[in-house]
């Protein structure tokens, strides 16, 4: 299946968002546009030439469990090795243990390429990146020295172990135990589920980051600690040694992502080392989860890009009927064009939101004053749930449209269009369901600063609306201004809502409204910068953005209407 | 997998829509409410007890081709036999050959139950019903006598053969040939694709209705004739005799509907008999396709019902976190409730539109004057594409929400939530893609009567808006009136649009707008009739219906914006 990394598009967007500011900071002085384009070229080649061909194979030959060992699809080991050897896993990691210390803004681009080419395989290095980040922030120097070099080199991979059968979205309900050993390590016992790449045969060792409770831990989320539990215990020389007491019980049979082994892991007194302090595990995990959420949003947008590319290629090739523009291909039909414009418009909007979020993360890291840091961090915090939920919703919607553009053959597995939908569907669920993202936005994020960060984002869109009007684009400016006004009203309503559940009741439409507004803002800015981009922006502003007002209306109804019936009355 | 036929809901809706009017006509005097409820009870038992348990098995054990013969999943033959023995295949067929001559309004309810329980199996009798209708309308008395009794009894099944590899949505491009035989039959040669239930082992014979060209036929759609081609040629006694020259070349490996064999059929001089006159095949096929389109809309709504039932049951059972209403189950969370309300609201809207369409079909059949007949027929004609596209879009959206309500386990195949999405996805494609439905609505249907039928439908919604206001429901009335006003404006724009491609460019959003408006209208009428239904109507009108204005805005932009870029610019 072909995939072409959209290098030019990425570069244009990075410049539009102001990514070059990074190279002017001390922290990211090396992150120049030249370095970026060199990296994109290299990663794009890897994605298009080596990884994309693996995607169908991974679907056809699912990862399987044989005598307690997971066997990955053909070609995955070579693909993984190429990712590791390219240095892509340690792109943002610190130089102390072999990382390149480049900005997150570069990593999201590279990760988009890997995910667009072969989502199931790309999850493996993505899990490692999250773990590297968590260890850098919270592990002792000894643990860092032991685990970071092989993780960054990619000789070892990382996993996240949060969920248990009774503890999914409610992490506080977990019961896995950690008993202190005399040597300072702990013995971990319990069962963990939904462990992506929890076992495999593409690297020599696996480090599990496991949430568990110490014997004297308080109940709920305040009594959770974090442990690094390797599959093979490291020898004093740092090589994989004796097998640890963690077993793969089973693999999930999933709708998609067949190439990515999703494991049930059983820990039976497995040796682990605490990361961060006792009962501080959730804080450590959440540091990493914020970036992981952005990473999942990027997965969604990556699949949207892949689906759009394929749909356009098919629509240009498939001939059916006579078309109004005289072209023989179905891309000439207005309704097919509507689908292609929608796919491209949503994908562009999601990409801009995700990259913008990454840039704020980087600017916060590079800030020289606390005020500056806090402002960028608050902006990133507000954008993160939007990037995650809108990126993944976009992946699902665009992959669905991709099937529709293909017509009957889109429903046949051989085409690959259906696989994209099957693969991307879970991204709206894992790393915090999209409903949880929306609740985070209207709950925690709006409350943190009284809506200042969100208000500033709306203000950016208002400025773009004014710029459109000033450029003679009255209709487009009015459309964007109207969506911004709707967002102002809905935000004021949220901030005034007394009960948090009134906010939660409107959380999902509120998040969609914000995403459409920001997407329109970015597309409009692109059009102002480059006239050839006006048609896509105009389509988005005039034909998709009006949904923002509909979402705003739904966002401000409060919880009452949702509890006016018992849930039973909605069922059979 | 459990499925409970929503008998009470169906009965309520039938009465609300005015179905009892049918029993007052000479044609459907036997279609009393008592008969209806007896039928629903019987069919509901069959669906819930016998067919629903087959659904997962059909997915797990796909139909397969062995030595040229298709083998169906375990239990399908028994399930099919029970449908046939219940008399459900001939529910609307005429009494001359064994049918029950009941209204389409009853058939859509029964078909919804069969499809909600096991969509893949239900397609088999649905295909037969379409064929029975086509033969009744167009076949000679001799052909009717030969084919109708075994089709109505269900000893034989029927298929539709339109598509060829190069001729999908563009039926006029087909090349299958029909050469006259000396005995008046024809020799059919060509390859047909996407033949649902094109071969199987659940009944003793199969009759293929095949579109083909006579030797002297004009090019395009005007040169297509229709032929009945049995798998086994009937003996003089009417039993299946010699094997005809039609072979199953392959089965498609599809995203879903694994239990339903989708065949590539090769005809190599197969014996067939012409149905209708030479070059009149497409007209004959279209008679049947209009009802088939309604039937597919019902498939979508059936799956939406099944998905809603399962999601509610799961949300009432799954415990996670603390909920605002004090219930321990996730159904207590506002965002989960939003999903459940959306699922139930969309399902109820789609059902009302589909049943309303069926009722107009019946009233046209039962009309005593031509004026009356024409009015009902025009109403049905306008509703049919809306029923098909909105019913199936709803099936897809609701099944997607069903996965989301399930969270992680929704992504695991064992749960069955994902199967519903995989199965229903094709309904937006077959029987005319939803884009083609939308083009039919704004093109042919609006043009037929200058928008009179659509205008009358909007008028019905306006009357309901007024009734809401009169009942003291000012906010709900205003919401419905606003959507109706948007529909009036968009319809006027469509009728004034000079170029048909300007209409086509807005076709899909226009259809969605109409569906939301009509859905809101029906839910509001239900609430006015029964106060317990107000919460669902209020949710729909205040939180989903605002989308109608956003769709209306997108509907009236014309073709220009969609051709402002070459399609290539949207791709890689």
CSV table of N, CA and C in Angstrom, one decimal, chain B residues 6 12-13 59 109 119 172 179 206 224 233 258 305 317 321 327 424 441 447 451 454:
chain,number,residue,atom,x,y,z
B,6,UNK,N,-38.2,-4.6,19.1
B,6,UNK,CA,-38.9,-3.5,19.8
B,6,UNK,C,-40.3,-3.4,19.4
B,12,UNK,N,-46.4,1.6,18.5
B,12,UNK,CA,-46.6,3.0,18.8
B,12,UNK,C,-46.4,3.9,17.6
B,13,UNK,N,-45.2,3.6,17.0
B,13,UNK,CA,-44.9,4.4,15.8
B,13,UNK,C,-45.9,4.3,14.7
B,59,UNK,N,-20.3,-14.4,11.5
B,59,UNK,CA,-19.1,-13.6,11.4
B,59,UNK,C,-17.8,-14.5,11.6
B,109,UNK,N,-41.3,-3.7,9.2
B,109,UNK,CA,-41.2,-4.0,10.6
B,109,UNK,C,-40.6,-5.4,10.7
B,119,UNK,N,-28.1,-9.6,10.3
B,119,UNK,CA,-28.1,-8.8,9.0
B,119,UNK,C,-27.7,-9.7,7.8
B,172,UNK,N,-25.2,1.5,-17.0
B,172,UNK,CA,-25.2,1.6,-18.5
B,172,UNK,C,-24.0,1.1,-19.2
B,179,UNK,N,-28.1,-13.8,-26.1
B,179,UNK,CA,-28.4,-14.2,-27.4
B,179,UNK,C,-29.7,-15.1,-27.5
B,206,UNK,N,-31.8,-21.3,-7.0
B,206,UNK,CA,-31.6,-19.8,-7.0
B,206,UNK,C,-32.0,-19.3,-8.3
B,224,UNK,N,-30.7,-2.2,-22.3
B,224,UNK,CA,-30.5,-3.2,-21.3
B,224,UNK,C,-31.8,-4.0,-21.1
B,233,UNK,N,-32.1,-25.6,-13.9
B,233,UNK,CA,-33.3,-25.3,-14.8
B,233,UNK,C,-34.5,-26.1,-14.4
B,258,UNK,N,-19.8,-11.4,6.8
B,258,UNK,CA,-19.1,-12.6,6.5
B,258,UNK,C,-20.0,-13.8,6.2
B,305,UNK,N,-30.6,-0.1,15.9
B,305,UNK,CA,-31.4,-0.5,17.1
B,305,UNK,C,-30.6,-1.6,17.9
B,317,UNK,N,-24.3,-2.1,33.0
B,317,UNK,CA,-23.7,-3.2,33.7
B,317,UNK,C,-22.3,-2.9,34.1
B,321,UNK,N,-15.6,4.2,37.9
B,321,UNK,CA,-15.6,5.6,38.5
B,321,UNK,C,-16.9,5.8,39.3
B,327,UNK,N,-25.4,6.3,40.6
B,327,UNK,CA,-25.4,4.9,40.1
B,327,UNK,C,-24.0,4.5,39.9
B,424,UNK,N,-22.7,-3.3,8.9
B,424,UNK,CA,-23.6,-2.2,8.4
B,424,UNK,C,-22.9,-1.3,7.5
B,441,UNK,N,-32.3,12.8,-4.9
B,441,UNK,CA,-33.3,13.7,-4.2
B,441,UNK,C,-33.3,15.1,-4.8
B,447,UNK,N,-37.1,17.7,-9.2
B,447,UNK,CA,-37.5,18.1,-10.5
B,447,UNK,C,-38.8,17.6,-11.0
B,451,UNK,N,-40.6,20.4,-6.7
B,451,UNK,CA,-40.4,20.5,-5.3
B,451,UNK,C,-41.7,20.4,-4.4
B,454,UNK,N,-41.5,17.6,-1.6
B,454,UNK,CA,-40.5,18.0,-0.5
B,454,UNK,C,-41.1,19.2,0.2
